[in-house]
Coordinates of C-alpha atoms (C1' of nucleotides) in Angstrom, one line a residue:
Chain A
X1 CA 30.5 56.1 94.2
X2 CA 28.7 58.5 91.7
X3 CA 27.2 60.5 93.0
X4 CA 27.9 61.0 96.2
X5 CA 24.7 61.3 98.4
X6 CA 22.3 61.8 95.5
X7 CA 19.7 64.3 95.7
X8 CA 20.6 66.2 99.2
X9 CA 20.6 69.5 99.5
X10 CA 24.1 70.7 100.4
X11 CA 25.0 72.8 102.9
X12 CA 28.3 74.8 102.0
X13 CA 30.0 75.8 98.6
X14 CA 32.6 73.4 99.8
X15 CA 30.6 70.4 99.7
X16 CA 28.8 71.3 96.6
X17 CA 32.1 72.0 95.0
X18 CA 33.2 68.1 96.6
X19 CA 29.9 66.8 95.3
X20 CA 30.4 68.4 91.8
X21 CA 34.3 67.5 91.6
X22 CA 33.7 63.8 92.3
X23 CA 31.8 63.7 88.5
X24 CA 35.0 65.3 86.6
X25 CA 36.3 62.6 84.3
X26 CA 33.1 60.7 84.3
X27 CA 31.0 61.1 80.9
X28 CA 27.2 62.1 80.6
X29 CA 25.8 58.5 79.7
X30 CA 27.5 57.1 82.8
X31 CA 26.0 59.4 84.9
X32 CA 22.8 58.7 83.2
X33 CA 23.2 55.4 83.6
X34 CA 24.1 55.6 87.5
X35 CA 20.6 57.4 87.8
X36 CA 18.2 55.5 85.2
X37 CA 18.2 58.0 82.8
X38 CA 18.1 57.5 78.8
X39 CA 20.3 59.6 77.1
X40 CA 18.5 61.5 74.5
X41 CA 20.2 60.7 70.7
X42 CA 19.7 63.8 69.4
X43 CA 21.4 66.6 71.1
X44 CA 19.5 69.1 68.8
X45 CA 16.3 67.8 70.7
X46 CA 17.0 67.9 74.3
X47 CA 19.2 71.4 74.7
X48 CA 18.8 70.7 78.1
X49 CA 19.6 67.8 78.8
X50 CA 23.2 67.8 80.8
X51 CA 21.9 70.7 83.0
X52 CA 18.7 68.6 84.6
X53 CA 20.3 66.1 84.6
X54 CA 23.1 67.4 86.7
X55 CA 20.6 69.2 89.2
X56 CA 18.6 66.5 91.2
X57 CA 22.2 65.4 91.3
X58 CA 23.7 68.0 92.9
X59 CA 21.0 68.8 95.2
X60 CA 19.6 71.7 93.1
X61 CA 16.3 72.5 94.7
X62 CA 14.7 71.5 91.0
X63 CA 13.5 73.9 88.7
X64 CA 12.0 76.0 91.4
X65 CA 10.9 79.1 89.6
X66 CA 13.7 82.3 89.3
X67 CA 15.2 81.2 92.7
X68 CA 19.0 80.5 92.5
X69 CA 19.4 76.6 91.5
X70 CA 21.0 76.2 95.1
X71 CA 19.0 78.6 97.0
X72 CA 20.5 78.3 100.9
X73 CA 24.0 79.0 99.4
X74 CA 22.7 81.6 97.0
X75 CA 24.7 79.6 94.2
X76 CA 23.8 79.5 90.6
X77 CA 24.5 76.6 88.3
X78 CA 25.7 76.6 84.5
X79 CA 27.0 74.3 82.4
X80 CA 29.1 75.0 79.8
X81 CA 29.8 73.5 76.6
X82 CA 33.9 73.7 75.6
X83 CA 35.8 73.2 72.2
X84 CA 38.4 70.7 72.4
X85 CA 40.8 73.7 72.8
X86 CA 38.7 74.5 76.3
X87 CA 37.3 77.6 75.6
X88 CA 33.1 77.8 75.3
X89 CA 31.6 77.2 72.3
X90 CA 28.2 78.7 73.0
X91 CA 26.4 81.8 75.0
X92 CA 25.6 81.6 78.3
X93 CA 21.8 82.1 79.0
X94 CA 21.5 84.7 82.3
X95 CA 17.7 85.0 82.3
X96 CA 14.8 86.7 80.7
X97 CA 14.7 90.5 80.1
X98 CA 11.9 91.9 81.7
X99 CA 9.7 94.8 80.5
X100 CA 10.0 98.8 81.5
X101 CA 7.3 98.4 84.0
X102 CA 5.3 97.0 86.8
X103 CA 6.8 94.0 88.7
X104 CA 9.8 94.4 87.2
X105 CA 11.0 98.0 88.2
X106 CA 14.0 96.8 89.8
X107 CA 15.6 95.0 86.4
X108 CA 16.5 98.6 85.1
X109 CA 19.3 99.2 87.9
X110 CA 21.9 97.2 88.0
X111 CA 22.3 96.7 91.6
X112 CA 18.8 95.2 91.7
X113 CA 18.4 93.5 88.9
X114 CA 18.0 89.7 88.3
X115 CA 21.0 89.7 85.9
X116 CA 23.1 90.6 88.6
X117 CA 21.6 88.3 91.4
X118 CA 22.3 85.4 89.4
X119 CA 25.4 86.2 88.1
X120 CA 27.0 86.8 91.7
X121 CA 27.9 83.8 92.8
X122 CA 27.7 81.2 89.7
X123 CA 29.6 77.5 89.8
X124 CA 30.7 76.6 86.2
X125 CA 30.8 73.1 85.2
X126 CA 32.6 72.8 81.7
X127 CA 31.2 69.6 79.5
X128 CA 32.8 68.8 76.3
X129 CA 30.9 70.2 73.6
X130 CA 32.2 68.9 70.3
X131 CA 29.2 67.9 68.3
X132 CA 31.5 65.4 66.7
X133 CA 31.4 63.4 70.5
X134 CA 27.7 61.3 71.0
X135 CA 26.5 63.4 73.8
X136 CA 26.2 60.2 76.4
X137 CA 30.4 59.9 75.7
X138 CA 31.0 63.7 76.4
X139 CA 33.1 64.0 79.4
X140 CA 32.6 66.1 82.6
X141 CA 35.1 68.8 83.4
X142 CA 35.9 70.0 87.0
X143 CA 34.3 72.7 87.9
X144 CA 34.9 76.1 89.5
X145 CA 32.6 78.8 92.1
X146 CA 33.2 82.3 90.6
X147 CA 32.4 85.2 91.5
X148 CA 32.7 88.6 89.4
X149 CA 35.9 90.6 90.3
X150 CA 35.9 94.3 90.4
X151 CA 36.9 94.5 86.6
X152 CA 34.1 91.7 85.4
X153 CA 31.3 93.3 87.4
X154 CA 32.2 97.0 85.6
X155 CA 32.1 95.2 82.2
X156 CA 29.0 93.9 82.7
X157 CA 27.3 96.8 84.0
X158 CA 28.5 99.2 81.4
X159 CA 27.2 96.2 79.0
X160 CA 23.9 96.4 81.0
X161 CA 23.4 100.1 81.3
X162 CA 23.7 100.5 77.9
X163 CA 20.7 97.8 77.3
X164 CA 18.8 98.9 79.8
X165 CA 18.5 102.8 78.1
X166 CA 16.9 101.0 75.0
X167 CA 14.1 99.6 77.6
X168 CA 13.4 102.2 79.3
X169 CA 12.6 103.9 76.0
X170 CA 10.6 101.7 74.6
X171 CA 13.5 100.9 71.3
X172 CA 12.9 96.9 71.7
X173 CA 13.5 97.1 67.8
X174 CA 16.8 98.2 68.1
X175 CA 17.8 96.0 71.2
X176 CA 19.8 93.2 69.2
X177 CA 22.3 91.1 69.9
X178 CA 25.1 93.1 68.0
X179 CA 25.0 95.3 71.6
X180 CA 27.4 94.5 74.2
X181 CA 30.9 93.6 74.7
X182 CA 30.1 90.4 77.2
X183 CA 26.1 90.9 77.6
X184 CA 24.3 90.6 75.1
X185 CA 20.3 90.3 74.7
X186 CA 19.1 87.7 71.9
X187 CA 15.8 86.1 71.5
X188 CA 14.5 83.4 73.9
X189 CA 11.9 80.8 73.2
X190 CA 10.7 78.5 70.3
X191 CA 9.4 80.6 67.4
X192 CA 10.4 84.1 67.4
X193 CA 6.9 85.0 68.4
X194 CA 5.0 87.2 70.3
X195 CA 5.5 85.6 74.3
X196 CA 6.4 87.9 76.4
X197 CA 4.7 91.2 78.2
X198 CA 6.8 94.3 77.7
X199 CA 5.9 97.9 77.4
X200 CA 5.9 99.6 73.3
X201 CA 7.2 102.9 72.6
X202 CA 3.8 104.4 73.8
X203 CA 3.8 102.9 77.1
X204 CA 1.4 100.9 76.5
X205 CA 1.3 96.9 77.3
X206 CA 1.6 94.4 74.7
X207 CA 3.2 91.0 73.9
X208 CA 6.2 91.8 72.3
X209 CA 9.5 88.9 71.3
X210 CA 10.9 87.3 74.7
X211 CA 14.3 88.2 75.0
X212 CA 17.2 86.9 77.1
X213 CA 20.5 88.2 78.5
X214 CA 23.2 85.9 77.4
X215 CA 27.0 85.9 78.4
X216 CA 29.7 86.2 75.2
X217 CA 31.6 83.1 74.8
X218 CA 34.9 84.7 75.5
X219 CA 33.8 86.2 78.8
X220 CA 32.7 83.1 80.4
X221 CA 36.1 81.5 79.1
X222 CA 37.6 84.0 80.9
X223 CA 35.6 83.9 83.9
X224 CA 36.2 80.1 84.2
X225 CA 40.1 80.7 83.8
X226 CA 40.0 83.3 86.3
X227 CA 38.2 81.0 89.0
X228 CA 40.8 78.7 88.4
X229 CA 43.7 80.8 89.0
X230 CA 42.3 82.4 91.5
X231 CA 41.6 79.3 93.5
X232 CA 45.1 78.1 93.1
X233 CA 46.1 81.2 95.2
X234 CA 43.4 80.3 97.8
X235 CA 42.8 77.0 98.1
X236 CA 39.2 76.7 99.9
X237 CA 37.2 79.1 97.4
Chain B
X1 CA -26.8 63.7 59.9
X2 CA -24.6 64.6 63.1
X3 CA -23.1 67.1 63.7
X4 CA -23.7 69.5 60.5
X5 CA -20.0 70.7 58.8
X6 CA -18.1 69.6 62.0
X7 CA -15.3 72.0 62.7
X8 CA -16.5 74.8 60.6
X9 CA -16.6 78.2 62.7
X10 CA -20.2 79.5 62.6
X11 CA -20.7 82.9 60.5
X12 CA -23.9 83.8 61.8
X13 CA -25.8 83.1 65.3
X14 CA -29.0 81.5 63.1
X15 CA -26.3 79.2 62.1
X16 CA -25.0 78.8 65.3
X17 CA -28.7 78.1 66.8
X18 CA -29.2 75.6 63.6
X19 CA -26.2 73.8 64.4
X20 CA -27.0 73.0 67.8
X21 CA -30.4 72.4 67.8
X22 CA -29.7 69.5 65.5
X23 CA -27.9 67.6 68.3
X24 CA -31.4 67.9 70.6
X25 CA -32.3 65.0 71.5
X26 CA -29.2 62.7 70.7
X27 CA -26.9 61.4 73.6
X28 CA -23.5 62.6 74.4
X29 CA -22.7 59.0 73.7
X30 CA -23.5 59.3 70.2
X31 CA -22.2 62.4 69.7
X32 CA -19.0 61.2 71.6
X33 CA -19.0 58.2 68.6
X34 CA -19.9 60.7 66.2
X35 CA -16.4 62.2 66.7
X36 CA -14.2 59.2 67.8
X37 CA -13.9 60.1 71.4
X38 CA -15.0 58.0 74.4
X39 CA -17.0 59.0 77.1
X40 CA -15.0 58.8 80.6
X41 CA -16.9 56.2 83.0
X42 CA -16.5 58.7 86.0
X43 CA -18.3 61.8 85.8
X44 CA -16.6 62.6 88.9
X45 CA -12.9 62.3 86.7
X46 CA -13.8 64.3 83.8
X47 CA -16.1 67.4 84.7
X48 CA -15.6 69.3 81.8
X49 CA -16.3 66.4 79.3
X50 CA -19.0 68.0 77.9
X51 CA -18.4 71.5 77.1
X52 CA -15.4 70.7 75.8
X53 CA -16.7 67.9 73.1
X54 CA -19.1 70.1 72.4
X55 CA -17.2 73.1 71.4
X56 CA -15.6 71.8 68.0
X57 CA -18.2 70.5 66.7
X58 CA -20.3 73.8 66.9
X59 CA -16.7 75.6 65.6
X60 CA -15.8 77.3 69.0
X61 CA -12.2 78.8 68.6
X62 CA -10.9 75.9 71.0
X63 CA -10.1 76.4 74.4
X64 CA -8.6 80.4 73.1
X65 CA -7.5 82.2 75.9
X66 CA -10.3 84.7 77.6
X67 CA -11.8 85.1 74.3
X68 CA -15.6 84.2 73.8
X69 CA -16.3 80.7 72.5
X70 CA -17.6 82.3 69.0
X71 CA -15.1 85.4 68.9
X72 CA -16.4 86.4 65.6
X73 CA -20.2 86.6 67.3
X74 CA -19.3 87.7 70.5
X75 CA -21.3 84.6 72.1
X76 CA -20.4 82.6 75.2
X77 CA -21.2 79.0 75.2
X78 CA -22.7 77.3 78.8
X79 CA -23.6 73.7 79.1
X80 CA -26.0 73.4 82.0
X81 CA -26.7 70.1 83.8
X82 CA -30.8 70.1 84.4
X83 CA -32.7 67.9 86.8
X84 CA -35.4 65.9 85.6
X85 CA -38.0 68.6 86.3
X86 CA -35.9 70.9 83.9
X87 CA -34.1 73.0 86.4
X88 CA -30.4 73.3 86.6
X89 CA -28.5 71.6 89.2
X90 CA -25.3 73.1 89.5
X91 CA -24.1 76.6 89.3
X92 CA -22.5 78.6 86.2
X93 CA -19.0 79.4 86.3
X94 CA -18.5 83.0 84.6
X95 CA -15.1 83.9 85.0
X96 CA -11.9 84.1 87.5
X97 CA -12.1 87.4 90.3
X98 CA -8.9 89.9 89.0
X99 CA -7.1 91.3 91.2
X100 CA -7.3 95.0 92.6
X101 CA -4.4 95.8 90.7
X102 CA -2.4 96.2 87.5
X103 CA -3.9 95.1 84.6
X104 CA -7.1 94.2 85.9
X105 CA -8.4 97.6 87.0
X106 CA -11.2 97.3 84.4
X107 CA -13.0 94.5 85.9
X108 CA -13.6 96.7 88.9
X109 CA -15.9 98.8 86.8
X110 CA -19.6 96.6 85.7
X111 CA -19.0 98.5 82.2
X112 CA -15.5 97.2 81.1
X113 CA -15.5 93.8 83.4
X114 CA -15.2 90.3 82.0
X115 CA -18.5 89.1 83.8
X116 CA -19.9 91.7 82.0
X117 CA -18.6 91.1 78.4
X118 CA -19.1 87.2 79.1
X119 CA -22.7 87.4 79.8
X120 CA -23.5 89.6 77.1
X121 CA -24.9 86.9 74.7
X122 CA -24.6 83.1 76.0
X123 CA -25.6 80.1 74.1
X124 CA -27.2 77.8 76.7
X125 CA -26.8 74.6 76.1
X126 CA -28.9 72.2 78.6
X127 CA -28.0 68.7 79.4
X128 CA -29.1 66.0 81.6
X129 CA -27.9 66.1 84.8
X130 CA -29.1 63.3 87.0
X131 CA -26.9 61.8 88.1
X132 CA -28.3 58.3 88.4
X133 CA -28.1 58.4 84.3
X134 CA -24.7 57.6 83.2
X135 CA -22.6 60.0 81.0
X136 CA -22.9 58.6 77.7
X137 CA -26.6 58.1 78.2
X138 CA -27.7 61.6 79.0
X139 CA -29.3 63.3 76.3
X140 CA -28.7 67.0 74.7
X141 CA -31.7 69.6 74.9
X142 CA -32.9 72.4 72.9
X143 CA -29.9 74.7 73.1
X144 CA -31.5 79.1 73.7
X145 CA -29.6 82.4 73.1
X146 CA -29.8 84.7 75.5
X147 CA -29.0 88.4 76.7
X148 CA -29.7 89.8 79.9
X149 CA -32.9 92.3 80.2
X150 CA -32.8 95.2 81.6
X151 CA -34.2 93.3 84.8
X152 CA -31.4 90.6 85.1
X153 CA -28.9 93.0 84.3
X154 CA -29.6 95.0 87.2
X155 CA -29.9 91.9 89.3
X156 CA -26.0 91.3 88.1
X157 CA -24.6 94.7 88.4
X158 CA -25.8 94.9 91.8
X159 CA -24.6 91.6 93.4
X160 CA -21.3 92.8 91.3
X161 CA -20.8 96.4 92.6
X162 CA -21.1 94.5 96.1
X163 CA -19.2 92.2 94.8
X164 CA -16.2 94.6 93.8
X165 CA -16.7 96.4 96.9
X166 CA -14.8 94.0 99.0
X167 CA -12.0 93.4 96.4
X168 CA -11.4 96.8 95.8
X169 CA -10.6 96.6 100.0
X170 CA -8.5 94.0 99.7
X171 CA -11.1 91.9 101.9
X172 CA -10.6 88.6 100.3
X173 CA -11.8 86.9 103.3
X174 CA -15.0 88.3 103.6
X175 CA -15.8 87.9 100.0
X176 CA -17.6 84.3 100.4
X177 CA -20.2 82.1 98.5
X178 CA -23.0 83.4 100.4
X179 CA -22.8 87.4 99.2
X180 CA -25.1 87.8 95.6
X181 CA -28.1 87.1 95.4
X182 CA -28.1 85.9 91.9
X183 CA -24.2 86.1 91.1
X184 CA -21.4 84.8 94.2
X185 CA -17.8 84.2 94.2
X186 CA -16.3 80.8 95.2
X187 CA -13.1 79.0 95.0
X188 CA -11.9 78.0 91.9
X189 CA -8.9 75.4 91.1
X190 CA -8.5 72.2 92.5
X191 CA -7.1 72.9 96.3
X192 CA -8.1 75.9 97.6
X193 CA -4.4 76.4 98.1
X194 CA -2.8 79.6 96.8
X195 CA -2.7 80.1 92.9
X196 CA -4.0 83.6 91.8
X197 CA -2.5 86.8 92.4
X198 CA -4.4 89.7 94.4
X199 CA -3.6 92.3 96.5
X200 CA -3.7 92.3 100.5
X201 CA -4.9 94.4 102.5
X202 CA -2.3 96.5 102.4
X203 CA -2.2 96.9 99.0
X204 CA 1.0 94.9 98.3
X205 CA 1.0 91.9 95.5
X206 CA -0.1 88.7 97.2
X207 CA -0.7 85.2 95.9
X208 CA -4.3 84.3 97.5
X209 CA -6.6 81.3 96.7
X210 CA -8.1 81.7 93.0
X211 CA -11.9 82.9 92.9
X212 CA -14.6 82.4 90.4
X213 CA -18.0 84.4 89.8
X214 CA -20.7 81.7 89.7
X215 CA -24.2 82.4 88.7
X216 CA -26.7 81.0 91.0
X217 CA -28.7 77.7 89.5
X218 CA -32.2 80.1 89.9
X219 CA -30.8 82.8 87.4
X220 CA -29.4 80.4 84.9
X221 CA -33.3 78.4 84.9
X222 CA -34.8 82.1 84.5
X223 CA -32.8 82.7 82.0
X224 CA -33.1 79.8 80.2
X225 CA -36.6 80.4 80.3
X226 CA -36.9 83.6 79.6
X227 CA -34.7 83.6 76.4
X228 CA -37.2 80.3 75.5
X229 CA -40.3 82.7 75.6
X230 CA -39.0 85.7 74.1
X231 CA -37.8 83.3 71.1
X232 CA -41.7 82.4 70.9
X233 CA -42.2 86.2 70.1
X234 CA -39.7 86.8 67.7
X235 CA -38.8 83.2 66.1
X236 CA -35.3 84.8 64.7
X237 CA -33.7 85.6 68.0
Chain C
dC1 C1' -29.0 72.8 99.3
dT2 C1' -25.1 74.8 98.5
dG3 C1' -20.5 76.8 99.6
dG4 C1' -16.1 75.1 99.7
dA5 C1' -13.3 71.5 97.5
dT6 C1' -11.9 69.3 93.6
dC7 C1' -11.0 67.2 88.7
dC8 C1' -9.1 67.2 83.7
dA9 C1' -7.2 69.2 79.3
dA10 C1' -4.9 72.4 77.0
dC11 C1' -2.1 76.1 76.7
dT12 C1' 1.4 79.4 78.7
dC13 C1' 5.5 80.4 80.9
dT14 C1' 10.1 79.6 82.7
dG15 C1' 14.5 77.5 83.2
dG16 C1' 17.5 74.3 81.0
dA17 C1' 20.3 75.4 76.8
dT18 C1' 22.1 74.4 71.5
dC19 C1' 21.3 74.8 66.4
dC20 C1' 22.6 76.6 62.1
dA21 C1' 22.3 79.8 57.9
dG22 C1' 24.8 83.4 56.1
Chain D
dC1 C1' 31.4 83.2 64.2
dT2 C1' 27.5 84.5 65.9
dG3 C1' 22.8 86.6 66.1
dG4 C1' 18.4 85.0 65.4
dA5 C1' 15.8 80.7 65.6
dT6 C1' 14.7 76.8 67.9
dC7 C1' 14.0 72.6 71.2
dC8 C1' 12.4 70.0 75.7
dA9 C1' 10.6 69.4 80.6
dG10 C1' 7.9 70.7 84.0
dA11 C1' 5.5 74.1 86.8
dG12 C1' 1.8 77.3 86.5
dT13 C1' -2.6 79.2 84.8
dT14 C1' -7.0 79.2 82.5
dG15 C1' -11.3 77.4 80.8
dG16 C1' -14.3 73.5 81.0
dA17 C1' -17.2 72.3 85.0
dT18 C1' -19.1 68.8 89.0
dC19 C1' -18.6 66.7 93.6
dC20 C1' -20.1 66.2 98.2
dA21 C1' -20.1 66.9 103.5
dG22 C1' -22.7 69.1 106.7

DNA sequence: CTGGATCCAACTCTGGATCCAG
DNA sequence: CTGGATCCAGAGTTGGATCCAG
């Protein structure tokens, strides 16, 4: 059976991580096929593609707007892309930085910003990611519920302070992705161009780049291994 | 020949008025031919049909964001459906009622608000109305430009300061269709249901039902009427 | 008659991410 | 390798207005 009980919500970590466990070993145009789906040839043309796919799935309450994908358990969703040596091959998109003012007040602290909300609680599910595999024969990986530890949450707040000083002045020029040992902020959307609301060095309103934060490569690998280990020692989480 | 230079952005409002005078008289079936597009069956399914065929072939800047129709004039185009005693039969939508908040504070103010800007010189362009005619038959009629007087202006400003009066209380409720005597806010969207942001009565961010301002069919026929004579006076404007 | 309800097209915005030149 | 550039789907918003029950 695959899936399992498609498109219900679930109601504990432990049978989403069932749910989610079940697909390990299958491939992406199986699970496609199971749901009536056409696999997309290029991959360079539907990004997305394995992560909707895998939410109706799962029970993800769909593409509901900046709520966690599974909002009862408070549970975000990311798939990962990994190297035939298992280690991730590309950032991990966090969400959108928001500008220095308004709505959006709380993204300058840490302990209320979005950044941090959806990073608490995260459930990794690796997918192969070797472009040299047709995307419908990539195979599923079994996935893992994280959580920061102490040491994870202090590296990506110091990454995140530091960011965060260059809104609150105003310096969007100089926020680039060179910043940051595991958070970075990069550009997000499809031209470079002028899409989001921020706040320019005068305080002032005005559409400015849309920006994302996005997790180095090596610190989700290591977030993943760490899940693992760490769910060795205690079996249920 | 019909239209003249389709597409081409209008540099001057004689050239405008030239432009749109030469469709008097023709269908919207013809014109609809003229340009390859076919008239919808049910006027009921496609209410903005005309406006929007009509604005590239006079060289509106297409469906731009809360810009006028002709941003290089500064004019506003209106279609207005007329009965077949010549007076219109439905009310003009303006613009969507900001919030008391934010980014909007300006429209509080008759000076710096959209209505204000938006009504400032309108192209109105009458059409058949009855409804017992169908779409493609109805015909186009001699298109006026118009700015307020010092009369209707007053008329506007006042039914907007009342207007404003009840947003700047937060007292969404109260502000119905049958305040204004020549200007009235009514839903806008398609359910009535929740879609615009505002602010309660309590001053906190609130999604509410999205509001128009709507100018009542009596000032649209006087104005119509009145640009019409003063163009007798001075044949240029 | 008319105030509240409704309809479509087009563009914007967000969430899902990967591509690829240097 | 990786930082900047780019791609898709789908929800949301705006601008174009008219419908229609009471």
């Amino acid at each position: 059976m695959l899936p399992p009980e498609p498109g219900r919500v679930p109601r504990t970590e432990e049978e989403l991580l069932t749910r989610v466990r079940m697909l390990a070993g299958y491939t992406i145009g199986q699970l496609a096929e199971r749901l009536g789906r056409k696999v997309p040839e290029e991959t360079r043309r539907a990004k997305g593609f394995f992560g909707q796919l895998l939410e109706p799935v799962l029970g993800a309450t769909a593409s509901s707007r900046s709520t966690p994908d599974f909002e009862r358990l408070g549970v975000e969703m990311k798939t990962v892309p990994m190297s035939k040596v298992g280690v991730p091959l590309e950032s991990t998109y966090v969400c959108t930085v928001g500008g220095a003012g308004l709505e959006t007040r709380g993204d300058l602290d840490w302990g209320t910003s979005r950044v941090r909300h959806k990073l608490c609680r995260v459930l990794w599910v690796p997918i192969q990611g070797d472009p040299t595999i047709p995307l419908a024969d990539r195979r599923i990986g079994a996935a893992v519920l994280w959580t920061p530890d102490e040491n994870e949450e202090q590296l990506l707040r110091r990454d995140f302070d530091e960011l965060m000083e260059y809104v609150r002045l105003g310096r969007w020029q100089e926020l680039t992705g060179h910043l940051g040992a595991v958070l970075q902020v990069r550009p997000k959307g499809d031209s470079g161009g002028a899409q989001a609301w921020g706040v320019d060095d005068e305080g002032r309103r005005a559409k400015i780049p849309a920006r994302g934060f996005y997790l180095r490569p090596a610190f989700t690998g290591g977030a993943i291994r760490n899940a693992l280990n760490r769910s060795r020692q205690t079996p249920s989480a």
